[in-house]
Tab-separated table of C-alpha atoms in Angstrom:
chain	number	residue	atom	x	y	z
A	1	UNK	CA	0.004	-0.001	0.010
A	2	UNK	CA	1.255	3.453	-0.934
A	3	UNK	CA	1.839	6.198	1.642
A	4	UNK	CA	-0.146	8.557	-0.562
A	5	UNK	CA	-3.857	8.017	-1.047
A	6	UNK	CA	-5.860	10.096	-3.486
A	7	UNK	CA	-9.653	10.039	-3.798
A	8	UNK	CA	-10.871	10.885	-7.274
A	9	UNK	CA	-13.969	10.863	-9.432
A	10	UNK	CA	-13.463	9.322	-12.895
A	11	UNK	CA	-15.512	12.037	-14.696
A	12	UNK	CA	-13.557	14.868	-13.044
A	13	UNK	CA	-10.925	16.427	-15.285
A	14	UNK	CA	-9.227	18.088	-12.318
A	15	UNK	CA	-8.825	14.640	-10.717
A	16	UNK	CA	-7.308	13.289	-13.911
A	17	UNK	CA	-4.926	16.282	-14.037
A	18	UNK	CA	-3.892	15.600	-10.441
A	19	UNK	CA	-3.122	11.903	-10.991
A	20	UNK	CA	-1.284	12.801	-14.215
A	21	UNK	CA	0.781	15.333	-12.202
A	22	UNK	CA	1.633	12.669	-9.598
A	23	UNK	CA	2.647	10.106	-12.243
A	24	UNK	CA	4.830	12.651	-14.058
A	25	UNK	CA	6.752	13.154	-10.834
A	26	UNK	CA	7.075	9.503	-10.042
A	27	UNK	CA	4.938	9.697	-6.917
A	28	UNK	CA	3.523	6.314	-5.940
A	29	UNK	CA	-0.084	6.545	-4.882
A	30	UNK	CA	-3.216	4.510	-4.251
A	31	UNK	CA	-6.226	5.871	-6.110
A	32	UNK	CA	-9.703	5.341	-4.651
A	33	UNK	CA	-13.079	6.223	-6.230
A	34	UNK	CA	-14.583	8.911	-4.002
A	35	UNK	CA	-18.198	8.124	-4.849
A	36	UNK	CA	-17.986	4.420	-4.196
A	37	UNK	CA	-15.563	4.539	-1.250
A	38	UNK	CA	-15.612	7.969	0.401
A	39	UNK	CA	-12.927	8.916	2.878
A	40	UNK	CA	-13.494	7.507	6.368
A	41	UNK	CA	-14.228	9.672	9.382
A	42	UNK	CA	-10.651	9.225	10.554
A	43	UNK	CA	-9.308	10.310	7.135
A	44	UNK	CA	-11.634	13.278	7.114
A	45	UNK	CA	-10.449	14.250	10.639
A	46	UNK	CA	-6.844	13.961	9.530
A	47	UNK	CA	-7.513	16.190	6.515
A	48	UNK	CA	-9.406	18.610	8.687
A	49	UNK	CA	-6.330	18.999	10.887
A	50	UNK	CA	-4.136	19.550	7.795
A	51	UNK	CA	-6.628	22.237	6.655
A	52	UNK	CA	-6.391	24.149	9.958
A	53	UNK	CA	-9.754	22.900	11.198
A	54	UNK	CA	-11.684	24.642	8.400
A	55	UNK	CA	-14.510	22.217	7.756
A	56	UNK	CA	-15.803	24.141	4.768
A	57	UNK	CA	-12.551	23.410	2.866
A	58	UNK	CA	-13.496	19.722	2.767
A	59	UNK	CA	-16.864	20.223	1.075
A	60	UNK	CA	-17.482	20.183	-2.670
A	61	UNK	CA	-19.693	23.256	-2.426
A	62	UNK	CA	-20.105	23.507	-6.198
A	63	UNK	CA	-21.483	19.956	-6.470
A	64	UNK	CA	-25.073	18.964	-7.200
A	65	UNK	CA	-25.438	16.970	-3.951
A	66	UNK	CA	-24.386	20.043	-1.931
A	67	UNK	CA	-26.993	22.168	-3.716
A	68	UNK	CA	-29.726	19.497	-3.577
A	69	UNK	CA	-29.270	19.116	0.157
A	70	UNK	CA	-29.257	22.908	0.576
A	71	UNK	CA	-26.082	22.675	2.615
A	72	UNK	CA	-25.215	26.283	2.034
A	73	UNK	CA	-28.112	27.184	4.319
A	74	UNK	CA	-27.605	24.268	6.737
A	75	UNK	CA	-23.818	24.492	7.033
A	76	UNK	CA	-23.698	27.113	9.824
A	77	UNK	CA	-25.685	24.840	12.133
A	78	UNK	CA	-24.005	21.522	11.275
A	79	UNK	CA	-21.844	19.992	13.971
A	80	UNK	CA	-18.492	18.581	12.945
A	81	UNK	CA	-19.808	15.097	13.609
A	82	UNK	CA	-22.860	15.636	11.387
A	83	UNK	CA	-20.746	17.115	8.598
A	84	UNK	CA	-18.253	14.262	8.654
A	85	UNK	CA	-21.070	11.718	8.712
A	86	UNK	CA	-22.622	13.338	5.656
A	87	UNK	CA	-19.334	13.233	3.764
A	88	UNK	CA	-18.644	9.575	4.575
A	89	UNK	CA	-22.121	8.645	3.370
A	90	UNK	CA	-21.989	10.710	0.139
A	91	UNK	CA	-18.606	10.935	-1.486
A	92	UNK	CA	-19.794	13.608	-3.889
A	93	UNK	CA	-19.929	16.007	-0.937
A	94	UNK	CA	-16.152	15.781	-0.516
A	95	UNK	CA	-13.987	18.266	-2.407
A	96	UNK	CA	-11.811	16.444	-4.884
A	97	UNK	CA	-9.201	15.446	-5.525
A	98	UNK	CA	-8.656	14.566	-1.872
A	99	UNK	CA	-5.046	13.549	-1.243
A	100	UNK	CA	-3.643	12.291	2.048
A	101	UNK	CA	0.043	11.797	2.631
A	102	UNK	CA	1.709	10.942	5.949
A	103	UNK	CA	2.487	14.570	6.810
A	104	UNK	CA	0.136	16.682	4.735
A	105	UNK	CA	-3.224	16.700	2.999
A	106	UNK	CA	-4.456	18.501	-0.093
A	107	UNK	CA	-7.981	19.165	-1.338
A	108	UNK	CA	-8.562	20.451	-4.835
A	109	UNK	CA	-5.758	20.623	-7.334
A	110	UNK	CA	-3.560	23.671	-7.587
A	111	UNK	CA	-0.225	22.614	-9.144
A	112	UNK	CA	1.821	25.250	-7.329
A	113	UNK	CA	0.402	24.220	-3.927
A	114	UNK	CA	1.004	20.563	-4.705
A	115	UNK	CA	4.598	21.225	-5.863
A	116	UNK	CA	5.258	23.102	-2.639
A	117	UNK	CA	3.736	20.429	-0.414
A	118	UNK	CA	5.611	17.558	-2.075
A	119	UNK	CA	8.898	19.508	-2.138
A	120	UNK	CA	8.892	19.618	1.661
A	121	UNK	CA	8.325	15.861	2.078
A	122	UNK	CA	10.121	12.643	1.619
A	123	UNK	CA	7.642	9.880	0.956
């Protein structure tokens, strides 16, 4: 098993760009389908810590599920436990790509941010 795990959605061009970026740099990773196998609560908590505790950063707020569930209006009253439970039950609610490494986590794909994060690490 690789030290780097990336959750992706096959129809997401940004996810494809992210995995292409990893392959071009020789980074070994395990790819998981986010819809079928969403991140676990422990993985979400780990990412939350890497994101400075900002729960909103973990949500795919531009996704259809987010809009259908009217989470924009509900978000201010959601507890952390409720939010994480929602994300583990519906992978489309999680911002993607969602990459966890031993010492850092990245949500979304911004090549400069990824380059900086990987430059600081030895995997």
